[in-house]
PDB file of N, CA and C in Angstrom:
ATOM      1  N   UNK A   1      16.925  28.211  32.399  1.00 43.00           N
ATOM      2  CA  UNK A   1      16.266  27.320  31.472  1.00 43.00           C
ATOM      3  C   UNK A   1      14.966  27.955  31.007  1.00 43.00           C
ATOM      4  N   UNK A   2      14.511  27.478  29.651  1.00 51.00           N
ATOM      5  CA  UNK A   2      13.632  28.719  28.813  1.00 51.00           C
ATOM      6  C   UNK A   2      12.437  27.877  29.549  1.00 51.00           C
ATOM      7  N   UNK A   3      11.317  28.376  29.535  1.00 83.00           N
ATOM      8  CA  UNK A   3       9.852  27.729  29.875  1.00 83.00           C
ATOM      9  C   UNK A   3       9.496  27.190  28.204  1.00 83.00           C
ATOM     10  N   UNK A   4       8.991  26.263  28.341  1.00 91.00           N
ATOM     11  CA  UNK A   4       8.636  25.653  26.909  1.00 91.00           C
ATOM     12  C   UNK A   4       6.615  26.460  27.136  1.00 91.00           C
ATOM     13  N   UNK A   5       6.270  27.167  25.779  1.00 95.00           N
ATOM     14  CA  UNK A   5       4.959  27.733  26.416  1.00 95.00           C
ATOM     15  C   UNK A   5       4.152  26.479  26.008  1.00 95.00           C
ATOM     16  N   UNK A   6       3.122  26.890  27.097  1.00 96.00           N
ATOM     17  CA  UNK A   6       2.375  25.991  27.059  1.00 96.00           C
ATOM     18  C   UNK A   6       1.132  25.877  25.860  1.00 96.00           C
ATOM     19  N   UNK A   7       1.221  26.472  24.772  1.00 97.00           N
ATOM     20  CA  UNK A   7       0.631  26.489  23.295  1.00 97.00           C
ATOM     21  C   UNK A   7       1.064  25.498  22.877  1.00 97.00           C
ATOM     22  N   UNK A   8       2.716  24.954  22.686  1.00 97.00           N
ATOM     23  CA  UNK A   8       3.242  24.295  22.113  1.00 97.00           C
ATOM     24  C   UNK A   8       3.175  22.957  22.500  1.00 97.00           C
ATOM     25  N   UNK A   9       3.428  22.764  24.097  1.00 97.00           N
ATOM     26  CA  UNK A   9       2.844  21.658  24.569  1.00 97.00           C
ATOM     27  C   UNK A   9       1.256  21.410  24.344  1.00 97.00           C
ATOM     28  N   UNK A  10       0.414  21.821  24.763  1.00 98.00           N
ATOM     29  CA  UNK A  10      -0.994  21.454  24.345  1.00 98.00           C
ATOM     30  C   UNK A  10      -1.231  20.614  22.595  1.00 98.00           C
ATOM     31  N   UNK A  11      -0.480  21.761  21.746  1.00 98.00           N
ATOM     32  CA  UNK A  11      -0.388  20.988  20.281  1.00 98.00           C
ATOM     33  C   UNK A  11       0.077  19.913  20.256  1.00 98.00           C
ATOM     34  N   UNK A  12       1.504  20.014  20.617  1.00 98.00           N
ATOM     35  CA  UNK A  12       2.329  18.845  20.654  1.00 98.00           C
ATOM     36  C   UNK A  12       1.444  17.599  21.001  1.00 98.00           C
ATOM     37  N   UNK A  13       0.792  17.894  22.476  1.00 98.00           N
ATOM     38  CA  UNK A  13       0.070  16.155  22.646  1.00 98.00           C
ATOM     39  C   UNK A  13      -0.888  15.799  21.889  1.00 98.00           C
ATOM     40  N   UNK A  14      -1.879  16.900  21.336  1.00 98.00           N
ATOM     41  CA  UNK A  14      -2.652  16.862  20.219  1.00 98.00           C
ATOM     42  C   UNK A  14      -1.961  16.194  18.824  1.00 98.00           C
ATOM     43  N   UNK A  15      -1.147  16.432  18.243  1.00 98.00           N
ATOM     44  CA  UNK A  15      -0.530  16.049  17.371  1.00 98.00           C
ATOM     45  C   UNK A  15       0.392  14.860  17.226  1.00 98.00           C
ATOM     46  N   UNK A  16       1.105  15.052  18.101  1.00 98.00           N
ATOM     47  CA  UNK A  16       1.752  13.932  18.628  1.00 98.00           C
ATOM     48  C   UNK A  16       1.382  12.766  19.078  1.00 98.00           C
ATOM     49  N   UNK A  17      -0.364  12.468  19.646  1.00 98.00           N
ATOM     50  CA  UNK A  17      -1.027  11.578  19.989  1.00 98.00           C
ATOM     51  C   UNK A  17      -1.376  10.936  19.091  1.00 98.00           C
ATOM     52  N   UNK A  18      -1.737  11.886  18.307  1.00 98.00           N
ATOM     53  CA  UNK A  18      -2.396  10.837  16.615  1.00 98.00           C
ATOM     54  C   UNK A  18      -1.288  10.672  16.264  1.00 98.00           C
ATOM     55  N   UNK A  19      -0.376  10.952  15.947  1.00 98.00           N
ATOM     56  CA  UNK A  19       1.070  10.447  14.703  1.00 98.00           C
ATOM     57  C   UNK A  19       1.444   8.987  15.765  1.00 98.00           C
ATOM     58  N   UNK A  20       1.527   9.040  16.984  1.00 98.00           N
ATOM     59  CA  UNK A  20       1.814   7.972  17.476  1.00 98.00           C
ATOM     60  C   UNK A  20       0.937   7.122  17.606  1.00 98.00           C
ATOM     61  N   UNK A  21      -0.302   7.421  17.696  1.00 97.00           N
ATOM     62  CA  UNK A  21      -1.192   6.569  17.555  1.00 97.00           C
ATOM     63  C   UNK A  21      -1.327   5.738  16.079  1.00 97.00           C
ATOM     64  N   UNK A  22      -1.421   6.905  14.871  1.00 97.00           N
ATOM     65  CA  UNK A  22      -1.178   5.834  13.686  1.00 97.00           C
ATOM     66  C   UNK A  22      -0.600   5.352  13.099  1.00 97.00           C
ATOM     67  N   UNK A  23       1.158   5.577  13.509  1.00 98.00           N
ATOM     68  CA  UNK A  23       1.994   4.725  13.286  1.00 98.00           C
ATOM     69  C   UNK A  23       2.518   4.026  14.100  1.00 98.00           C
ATOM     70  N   UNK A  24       2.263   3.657  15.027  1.00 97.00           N
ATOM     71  CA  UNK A  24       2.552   2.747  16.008  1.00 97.00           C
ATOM     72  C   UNK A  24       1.603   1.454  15.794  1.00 97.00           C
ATOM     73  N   UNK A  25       0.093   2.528  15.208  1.00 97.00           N
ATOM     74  CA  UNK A  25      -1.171   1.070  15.238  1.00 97.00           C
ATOM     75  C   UNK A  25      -1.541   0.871  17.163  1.00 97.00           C
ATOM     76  N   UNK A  26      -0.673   1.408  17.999  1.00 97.00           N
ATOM     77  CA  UNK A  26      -1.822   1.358  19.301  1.00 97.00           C
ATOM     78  C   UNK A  26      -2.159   2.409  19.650  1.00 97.00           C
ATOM     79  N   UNK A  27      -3.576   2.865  19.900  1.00 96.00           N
ATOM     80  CA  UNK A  27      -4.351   3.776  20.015  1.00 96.00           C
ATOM     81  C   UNK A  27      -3.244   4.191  21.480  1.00 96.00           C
ATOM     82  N   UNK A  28      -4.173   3.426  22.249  1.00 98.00           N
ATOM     83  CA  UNK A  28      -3.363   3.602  24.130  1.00 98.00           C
ATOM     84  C   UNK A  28      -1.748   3.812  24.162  1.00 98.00           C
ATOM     85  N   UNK A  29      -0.750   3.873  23.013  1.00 98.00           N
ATOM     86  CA  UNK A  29       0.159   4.710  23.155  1.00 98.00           C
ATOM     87  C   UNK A  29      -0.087   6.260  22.622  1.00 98.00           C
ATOM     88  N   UNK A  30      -1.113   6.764  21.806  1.00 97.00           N
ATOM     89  CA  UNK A  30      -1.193   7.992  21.442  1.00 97.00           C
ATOM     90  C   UNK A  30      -1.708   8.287  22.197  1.00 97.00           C
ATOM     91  N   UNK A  31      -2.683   7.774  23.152  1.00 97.00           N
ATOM     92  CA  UNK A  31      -3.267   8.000  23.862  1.00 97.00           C
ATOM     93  C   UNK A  31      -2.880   8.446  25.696  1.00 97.00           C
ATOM     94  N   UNK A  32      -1.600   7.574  25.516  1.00 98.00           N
ATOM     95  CA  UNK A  32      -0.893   7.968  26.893  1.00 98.00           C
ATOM     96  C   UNK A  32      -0.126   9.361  26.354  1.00 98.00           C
ATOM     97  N   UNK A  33       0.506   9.864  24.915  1.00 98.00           N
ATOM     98  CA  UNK A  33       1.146  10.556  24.661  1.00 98.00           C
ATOM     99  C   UNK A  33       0.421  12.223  24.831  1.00 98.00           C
ATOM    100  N   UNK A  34      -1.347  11.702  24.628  1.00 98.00           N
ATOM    101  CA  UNK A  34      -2.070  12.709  24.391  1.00 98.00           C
ATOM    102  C   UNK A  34      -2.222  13.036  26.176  1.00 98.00           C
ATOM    103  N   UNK A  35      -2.646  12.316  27.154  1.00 98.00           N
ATOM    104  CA  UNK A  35      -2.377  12.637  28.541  1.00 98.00           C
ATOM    105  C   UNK A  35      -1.554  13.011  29.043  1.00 98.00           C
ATOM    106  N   UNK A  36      -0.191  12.975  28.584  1.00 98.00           N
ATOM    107  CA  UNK A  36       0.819  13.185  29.614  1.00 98.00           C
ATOM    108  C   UNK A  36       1.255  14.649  28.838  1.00 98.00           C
ATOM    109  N   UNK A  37       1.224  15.284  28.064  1.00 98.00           N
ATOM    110  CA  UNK A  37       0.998  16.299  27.174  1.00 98.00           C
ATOM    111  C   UNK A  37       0.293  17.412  28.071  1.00 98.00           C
ATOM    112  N   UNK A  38      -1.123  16.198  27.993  1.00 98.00           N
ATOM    113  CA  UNK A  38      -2.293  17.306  28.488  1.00 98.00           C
ATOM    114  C   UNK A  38      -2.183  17.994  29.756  1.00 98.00           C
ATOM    115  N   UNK A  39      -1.578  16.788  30.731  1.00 98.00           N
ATOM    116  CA  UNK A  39      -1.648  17.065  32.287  1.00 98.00           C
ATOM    117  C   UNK A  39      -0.145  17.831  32.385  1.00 98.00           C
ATOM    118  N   UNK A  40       0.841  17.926  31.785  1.00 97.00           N
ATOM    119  CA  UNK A  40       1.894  19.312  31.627  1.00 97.00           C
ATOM    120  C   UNK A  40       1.431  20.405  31.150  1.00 97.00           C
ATOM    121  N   UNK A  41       0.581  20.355  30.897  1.00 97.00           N
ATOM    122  CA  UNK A  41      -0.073  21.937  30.380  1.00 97.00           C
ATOM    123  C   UNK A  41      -0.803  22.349  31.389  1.00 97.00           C
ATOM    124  N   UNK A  42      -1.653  21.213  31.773  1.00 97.00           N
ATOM    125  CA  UNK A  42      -3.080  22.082  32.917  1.00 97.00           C
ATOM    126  C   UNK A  42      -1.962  22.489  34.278  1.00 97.00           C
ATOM    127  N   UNK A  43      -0.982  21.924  34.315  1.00 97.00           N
ATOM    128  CA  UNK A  43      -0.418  21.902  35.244  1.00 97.00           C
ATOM    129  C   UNK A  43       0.156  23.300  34.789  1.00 97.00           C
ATOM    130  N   UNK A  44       1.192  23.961  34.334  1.00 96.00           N
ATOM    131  CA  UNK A  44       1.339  24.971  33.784  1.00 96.00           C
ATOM    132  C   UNK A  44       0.345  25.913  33.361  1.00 96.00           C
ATOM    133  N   UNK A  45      -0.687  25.876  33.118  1.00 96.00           N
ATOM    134  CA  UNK A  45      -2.082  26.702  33.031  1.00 96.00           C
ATOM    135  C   UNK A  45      -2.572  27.445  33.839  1.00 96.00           C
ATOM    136  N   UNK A  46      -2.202  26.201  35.203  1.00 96.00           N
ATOM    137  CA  UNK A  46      -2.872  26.517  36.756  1.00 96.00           C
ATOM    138  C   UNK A  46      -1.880  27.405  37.252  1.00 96.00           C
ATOM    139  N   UNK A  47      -0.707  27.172  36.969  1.00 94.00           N
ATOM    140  CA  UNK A  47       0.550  28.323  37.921  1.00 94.00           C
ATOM    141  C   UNK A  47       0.428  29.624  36.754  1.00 94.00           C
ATOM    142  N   UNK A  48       0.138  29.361  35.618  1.00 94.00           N
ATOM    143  CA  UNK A  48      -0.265  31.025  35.148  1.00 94.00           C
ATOM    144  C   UNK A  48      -1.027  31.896  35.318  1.00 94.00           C
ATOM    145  N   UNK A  49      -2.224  30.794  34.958  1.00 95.00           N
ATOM    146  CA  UNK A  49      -3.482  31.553  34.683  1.00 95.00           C
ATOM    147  C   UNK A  49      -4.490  31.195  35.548  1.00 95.00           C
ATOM    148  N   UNK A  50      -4.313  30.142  37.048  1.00 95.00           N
ATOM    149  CA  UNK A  50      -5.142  30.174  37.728  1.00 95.00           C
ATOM    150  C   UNK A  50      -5.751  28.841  37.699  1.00 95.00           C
ATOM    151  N   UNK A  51      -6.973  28.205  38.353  1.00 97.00           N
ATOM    152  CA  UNK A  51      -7.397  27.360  38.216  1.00 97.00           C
ATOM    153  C   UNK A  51      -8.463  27.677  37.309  1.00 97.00           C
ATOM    154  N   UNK A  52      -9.311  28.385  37.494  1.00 97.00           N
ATOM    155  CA  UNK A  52     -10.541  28.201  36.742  1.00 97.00           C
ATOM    156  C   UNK A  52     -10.097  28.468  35.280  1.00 97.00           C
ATOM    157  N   UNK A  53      -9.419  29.141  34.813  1.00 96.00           N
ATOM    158  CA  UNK A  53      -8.692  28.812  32.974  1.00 96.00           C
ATOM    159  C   UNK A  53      -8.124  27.959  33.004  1.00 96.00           C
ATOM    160  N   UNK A  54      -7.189  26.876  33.954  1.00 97.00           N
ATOM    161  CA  UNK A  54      -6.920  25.811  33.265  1.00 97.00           C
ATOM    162  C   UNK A  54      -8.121  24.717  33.524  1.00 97.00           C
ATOM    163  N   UNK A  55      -8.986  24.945  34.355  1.00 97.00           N
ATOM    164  CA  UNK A  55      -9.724  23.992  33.961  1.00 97.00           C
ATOM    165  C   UNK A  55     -10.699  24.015  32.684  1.00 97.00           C
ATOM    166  N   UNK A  56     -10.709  25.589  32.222  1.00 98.00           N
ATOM    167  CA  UNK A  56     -11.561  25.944  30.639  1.00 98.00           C
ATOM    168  C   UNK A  56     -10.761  25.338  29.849  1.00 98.00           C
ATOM    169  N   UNK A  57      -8.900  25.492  29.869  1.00 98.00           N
ATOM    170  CA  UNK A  57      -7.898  25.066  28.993  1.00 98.00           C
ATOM    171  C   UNK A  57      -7.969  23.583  28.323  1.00 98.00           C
ATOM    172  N   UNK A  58      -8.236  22.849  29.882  1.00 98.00           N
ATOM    173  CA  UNK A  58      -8.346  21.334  30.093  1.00 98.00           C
ATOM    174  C   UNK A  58      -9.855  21.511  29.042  1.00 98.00           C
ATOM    175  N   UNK A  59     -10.777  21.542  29.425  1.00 98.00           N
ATOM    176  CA  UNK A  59     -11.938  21.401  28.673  1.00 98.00           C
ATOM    177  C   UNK A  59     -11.484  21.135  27.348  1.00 98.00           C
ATOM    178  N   UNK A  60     -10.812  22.785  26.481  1.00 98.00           N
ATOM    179  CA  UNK A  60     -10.760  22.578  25.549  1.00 98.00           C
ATOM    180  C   UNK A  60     -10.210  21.800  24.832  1.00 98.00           C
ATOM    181  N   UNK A  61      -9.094  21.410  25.533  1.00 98.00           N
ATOM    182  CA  UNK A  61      -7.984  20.242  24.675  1.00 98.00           C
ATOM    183  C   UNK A  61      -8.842  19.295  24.999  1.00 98.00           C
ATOM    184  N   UNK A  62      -9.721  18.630  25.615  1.00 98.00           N
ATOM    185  CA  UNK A  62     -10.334  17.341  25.718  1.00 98.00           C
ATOM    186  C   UNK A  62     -11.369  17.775  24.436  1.00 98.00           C
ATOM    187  N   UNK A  63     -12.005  18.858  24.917  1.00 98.00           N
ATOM    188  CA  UNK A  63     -13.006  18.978  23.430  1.00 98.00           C
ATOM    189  C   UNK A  63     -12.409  18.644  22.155  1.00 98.00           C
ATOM    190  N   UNK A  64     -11.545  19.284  22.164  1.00 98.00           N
ATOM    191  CA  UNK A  64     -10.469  19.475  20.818  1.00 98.00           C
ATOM    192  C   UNK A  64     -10.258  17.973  20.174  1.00 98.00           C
ATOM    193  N   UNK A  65      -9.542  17.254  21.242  1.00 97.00           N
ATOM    194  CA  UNK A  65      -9.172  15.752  20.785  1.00 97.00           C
ATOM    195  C   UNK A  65     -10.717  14.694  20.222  1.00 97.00           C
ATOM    196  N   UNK A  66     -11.831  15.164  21.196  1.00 97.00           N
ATOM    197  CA  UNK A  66     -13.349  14.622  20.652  1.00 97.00           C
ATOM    198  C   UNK A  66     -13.774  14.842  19.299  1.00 97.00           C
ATOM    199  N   UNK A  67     -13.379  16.468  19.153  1.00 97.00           N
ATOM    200  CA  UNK A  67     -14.264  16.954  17.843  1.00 97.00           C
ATOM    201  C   UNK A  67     -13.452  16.934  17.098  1.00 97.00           C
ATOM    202  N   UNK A  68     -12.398  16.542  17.233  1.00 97.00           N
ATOM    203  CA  UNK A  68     -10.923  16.213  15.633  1.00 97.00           C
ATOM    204  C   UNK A  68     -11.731  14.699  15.163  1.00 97.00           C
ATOM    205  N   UNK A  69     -12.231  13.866  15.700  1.00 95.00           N
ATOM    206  CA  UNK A  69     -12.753  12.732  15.093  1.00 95.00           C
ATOM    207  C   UNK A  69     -13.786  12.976  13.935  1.00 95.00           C
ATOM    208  N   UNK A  70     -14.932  13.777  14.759  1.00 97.00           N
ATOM    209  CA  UNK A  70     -15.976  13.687  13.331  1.00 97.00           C
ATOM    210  C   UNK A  70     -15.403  15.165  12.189  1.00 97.00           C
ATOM    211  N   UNK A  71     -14.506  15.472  12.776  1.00 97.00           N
ATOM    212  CA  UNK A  71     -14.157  16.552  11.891  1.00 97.00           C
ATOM    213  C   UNK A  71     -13.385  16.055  10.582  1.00 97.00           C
ATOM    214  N   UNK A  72     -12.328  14.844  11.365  1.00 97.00           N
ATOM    215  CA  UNK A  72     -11.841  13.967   9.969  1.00 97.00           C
ATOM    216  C   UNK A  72     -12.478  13.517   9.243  1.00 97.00           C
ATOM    217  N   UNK A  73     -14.136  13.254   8.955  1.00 97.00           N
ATOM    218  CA  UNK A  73     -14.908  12.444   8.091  1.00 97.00           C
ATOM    219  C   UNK A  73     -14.853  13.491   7.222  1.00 97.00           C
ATOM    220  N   UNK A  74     -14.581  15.099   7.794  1.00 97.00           N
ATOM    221  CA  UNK A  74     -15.511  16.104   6.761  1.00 97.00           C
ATOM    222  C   UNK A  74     -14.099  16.653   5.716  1.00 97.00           C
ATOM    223  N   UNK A  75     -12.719  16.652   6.765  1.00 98.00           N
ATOM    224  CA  UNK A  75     -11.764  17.472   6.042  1.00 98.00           C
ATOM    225  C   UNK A  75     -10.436  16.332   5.945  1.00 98.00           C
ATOM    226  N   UNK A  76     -10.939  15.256   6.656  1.00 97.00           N
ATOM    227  CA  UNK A  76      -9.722  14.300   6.550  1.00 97.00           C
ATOM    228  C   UNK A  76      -8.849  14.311   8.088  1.00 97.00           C
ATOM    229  N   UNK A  77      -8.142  13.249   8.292  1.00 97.00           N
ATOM    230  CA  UNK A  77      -7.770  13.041   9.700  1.00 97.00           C
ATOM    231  C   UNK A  77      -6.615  14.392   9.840  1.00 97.00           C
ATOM    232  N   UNK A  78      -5.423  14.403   9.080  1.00 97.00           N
ATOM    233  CA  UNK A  78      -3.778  15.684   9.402  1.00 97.00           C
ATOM    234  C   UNK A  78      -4.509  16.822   9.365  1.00 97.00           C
ATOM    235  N   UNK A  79      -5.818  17.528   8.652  1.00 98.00           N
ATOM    236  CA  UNK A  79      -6.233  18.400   8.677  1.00 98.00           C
ATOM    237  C   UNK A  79      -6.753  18.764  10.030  1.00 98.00           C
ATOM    238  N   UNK A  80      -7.857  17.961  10.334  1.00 98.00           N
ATOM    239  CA  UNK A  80      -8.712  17.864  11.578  1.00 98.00           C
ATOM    240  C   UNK A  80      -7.534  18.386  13.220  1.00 98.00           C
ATOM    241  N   UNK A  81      -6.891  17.246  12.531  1.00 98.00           N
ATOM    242  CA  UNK A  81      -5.749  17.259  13.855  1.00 98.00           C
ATOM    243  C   UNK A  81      -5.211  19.067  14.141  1.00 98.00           C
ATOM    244  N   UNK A  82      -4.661  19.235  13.419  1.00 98.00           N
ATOM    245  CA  UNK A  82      -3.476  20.698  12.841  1.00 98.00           C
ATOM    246  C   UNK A  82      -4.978  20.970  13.335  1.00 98.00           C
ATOM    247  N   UNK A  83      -6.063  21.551  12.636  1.00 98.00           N
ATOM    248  CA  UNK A  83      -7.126  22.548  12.854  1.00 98.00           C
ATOM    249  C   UNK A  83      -6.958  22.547  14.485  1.00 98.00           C
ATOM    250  N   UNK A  84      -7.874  21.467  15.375  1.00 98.00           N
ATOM    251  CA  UNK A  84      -7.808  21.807  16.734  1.00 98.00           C
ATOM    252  C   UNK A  84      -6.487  22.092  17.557  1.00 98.00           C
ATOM    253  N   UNK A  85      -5.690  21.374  16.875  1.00 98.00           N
ATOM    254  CA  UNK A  85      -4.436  21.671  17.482  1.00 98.00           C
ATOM    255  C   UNK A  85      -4.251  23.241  17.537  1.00 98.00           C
ATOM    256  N   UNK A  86      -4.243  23.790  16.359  1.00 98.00           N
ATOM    257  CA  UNK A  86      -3.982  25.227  16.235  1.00 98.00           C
ATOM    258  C   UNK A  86      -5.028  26.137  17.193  1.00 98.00           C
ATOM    259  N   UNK A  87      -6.553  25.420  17.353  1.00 98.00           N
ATOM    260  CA  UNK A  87      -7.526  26.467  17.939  1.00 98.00           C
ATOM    261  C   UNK A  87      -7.239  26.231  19.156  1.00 98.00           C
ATOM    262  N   UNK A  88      -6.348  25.136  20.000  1.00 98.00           N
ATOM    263  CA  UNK A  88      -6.036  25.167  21.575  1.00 98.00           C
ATOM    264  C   UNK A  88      -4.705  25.403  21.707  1.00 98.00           C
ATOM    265  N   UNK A  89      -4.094  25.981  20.530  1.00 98.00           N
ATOM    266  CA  UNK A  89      -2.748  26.924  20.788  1.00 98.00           C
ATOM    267  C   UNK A  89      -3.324  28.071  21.255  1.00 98.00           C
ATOM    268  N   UNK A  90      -3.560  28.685  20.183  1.00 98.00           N
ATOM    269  CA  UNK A  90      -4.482  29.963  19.930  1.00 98.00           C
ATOM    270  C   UNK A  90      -4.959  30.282  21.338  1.00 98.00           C
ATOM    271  N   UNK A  91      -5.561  29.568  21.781  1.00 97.00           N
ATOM    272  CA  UNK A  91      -6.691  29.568  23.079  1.00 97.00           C
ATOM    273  C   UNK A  91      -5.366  29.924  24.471  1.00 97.00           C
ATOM    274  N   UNK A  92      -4.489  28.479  24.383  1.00 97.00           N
ATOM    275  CA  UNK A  92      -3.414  28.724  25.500  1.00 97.00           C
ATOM    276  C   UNK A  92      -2.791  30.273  25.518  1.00 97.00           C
ATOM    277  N   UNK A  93      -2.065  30.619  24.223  1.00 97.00           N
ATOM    278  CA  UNK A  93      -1.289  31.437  24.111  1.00 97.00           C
ATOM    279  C   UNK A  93      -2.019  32.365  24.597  1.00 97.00           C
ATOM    280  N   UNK A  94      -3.523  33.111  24.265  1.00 97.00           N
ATOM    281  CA  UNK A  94      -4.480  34.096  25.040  1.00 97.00           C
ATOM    282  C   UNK A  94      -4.485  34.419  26.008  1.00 97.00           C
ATOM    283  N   UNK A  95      -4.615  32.902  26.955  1.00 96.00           N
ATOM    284  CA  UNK A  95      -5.096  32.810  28.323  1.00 96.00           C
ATOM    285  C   UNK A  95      -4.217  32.763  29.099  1.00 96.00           C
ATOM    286  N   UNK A  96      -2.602  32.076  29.328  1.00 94.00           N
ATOM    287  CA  UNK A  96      -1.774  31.531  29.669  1.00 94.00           C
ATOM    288  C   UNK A  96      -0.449  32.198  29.420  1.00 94.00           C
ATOM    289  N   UNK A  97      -0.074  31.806  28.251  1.00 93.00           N
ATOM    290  CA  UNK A  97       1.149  32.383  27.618  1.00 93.00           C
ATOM    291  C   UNK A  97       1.056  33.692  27.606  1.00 93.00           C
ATOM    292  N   UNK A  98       0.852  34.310  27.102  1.00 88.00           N
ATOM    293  CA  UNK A  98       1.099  35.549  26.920  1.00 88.00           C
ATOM    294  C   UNK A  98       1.222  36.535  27.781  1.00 88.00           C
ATOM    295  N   UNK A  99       0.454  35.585  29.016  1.00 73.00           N
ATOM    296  CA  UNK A  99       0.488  36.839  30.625  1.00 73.00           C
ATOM    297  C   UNK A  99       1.974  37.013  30.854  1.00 73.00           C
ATOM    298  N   UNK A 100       3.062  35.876  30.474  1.00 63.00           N
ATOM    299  CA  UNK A 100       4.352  35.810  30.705  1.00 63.00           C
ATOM    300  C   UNK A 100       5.252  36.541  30.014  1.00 63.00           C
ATOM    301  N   UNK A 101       5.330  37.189  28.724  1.00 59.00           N
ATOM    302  CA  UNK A 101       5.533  37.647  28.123  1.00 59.00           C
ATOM    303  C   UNK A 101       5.243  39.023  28.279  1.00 59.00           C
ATOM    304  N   UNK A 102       4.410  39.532  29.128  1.00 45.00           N
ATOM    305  CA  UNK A 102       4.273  40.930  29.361  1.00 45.00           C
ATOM    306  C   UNK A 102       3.428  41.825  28.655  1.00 45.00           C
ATOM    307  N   UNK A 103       2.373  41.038  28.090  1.00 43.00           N
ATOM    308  CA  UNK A 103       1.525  41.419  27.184  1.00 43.00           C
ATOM    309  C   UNK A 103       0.362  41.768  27.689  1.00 43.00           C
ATOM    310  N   UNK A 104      -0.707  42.583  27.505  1.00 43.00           N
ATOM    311  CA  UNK A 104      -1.392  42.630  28.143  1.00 43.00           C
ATOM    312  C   UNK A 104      -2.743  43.303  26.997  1.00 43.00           C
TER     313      UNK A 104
END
């Protein structure tokens, strides 16, 4: 069975938290969608890359989900979202992913 990387998950709850959050109309379901996302990744972070990067990892996706708010006033909410989403792919795939892949 393939490993799903953990770039994709991190986005996914990022993205997936708001779409469920604003079409559903309850925050606390995007919001459980955006946790249970998050905590499959740190969890996967930690068996890659150690504890102390997934706890930077964790940081960032929590940062990420904070600063997508005032970022929507400036570029709009799907933008904001996709933007951090993409900069805590970016970030996973660096730190995490890519050690698996044989990259170095």
């Amino acid at each position: 069975m393939a490993k799903v990387p953990t770039a994709l998950v991190a986005a996914s709850g990022l993205v997936g938290g708001y779409g469920v959050a604003r079409w559903s109309k309850k925050r606390q379901l995007g919001g459980a969608v955006l946790a249970v996302a998050g905590a499959a990744a740190a969890r996967q972070w930690r068996r890659q890359a150690g504890s102390a990067a997934a706890g930077a990892l964790t940081a960032a996706y929590v940062a990420a989900f904070a600063g997508s708010h005032p970022l929507a006033k400036k570029v709009g909410a799907w933008p904001a979202v996709f933007g951090v989403a993409g900069a805590v792919a970016a970030a996973s795939w660096a730190v995490a992913d890519r050690r698996g892949q044989g990259v170095s």
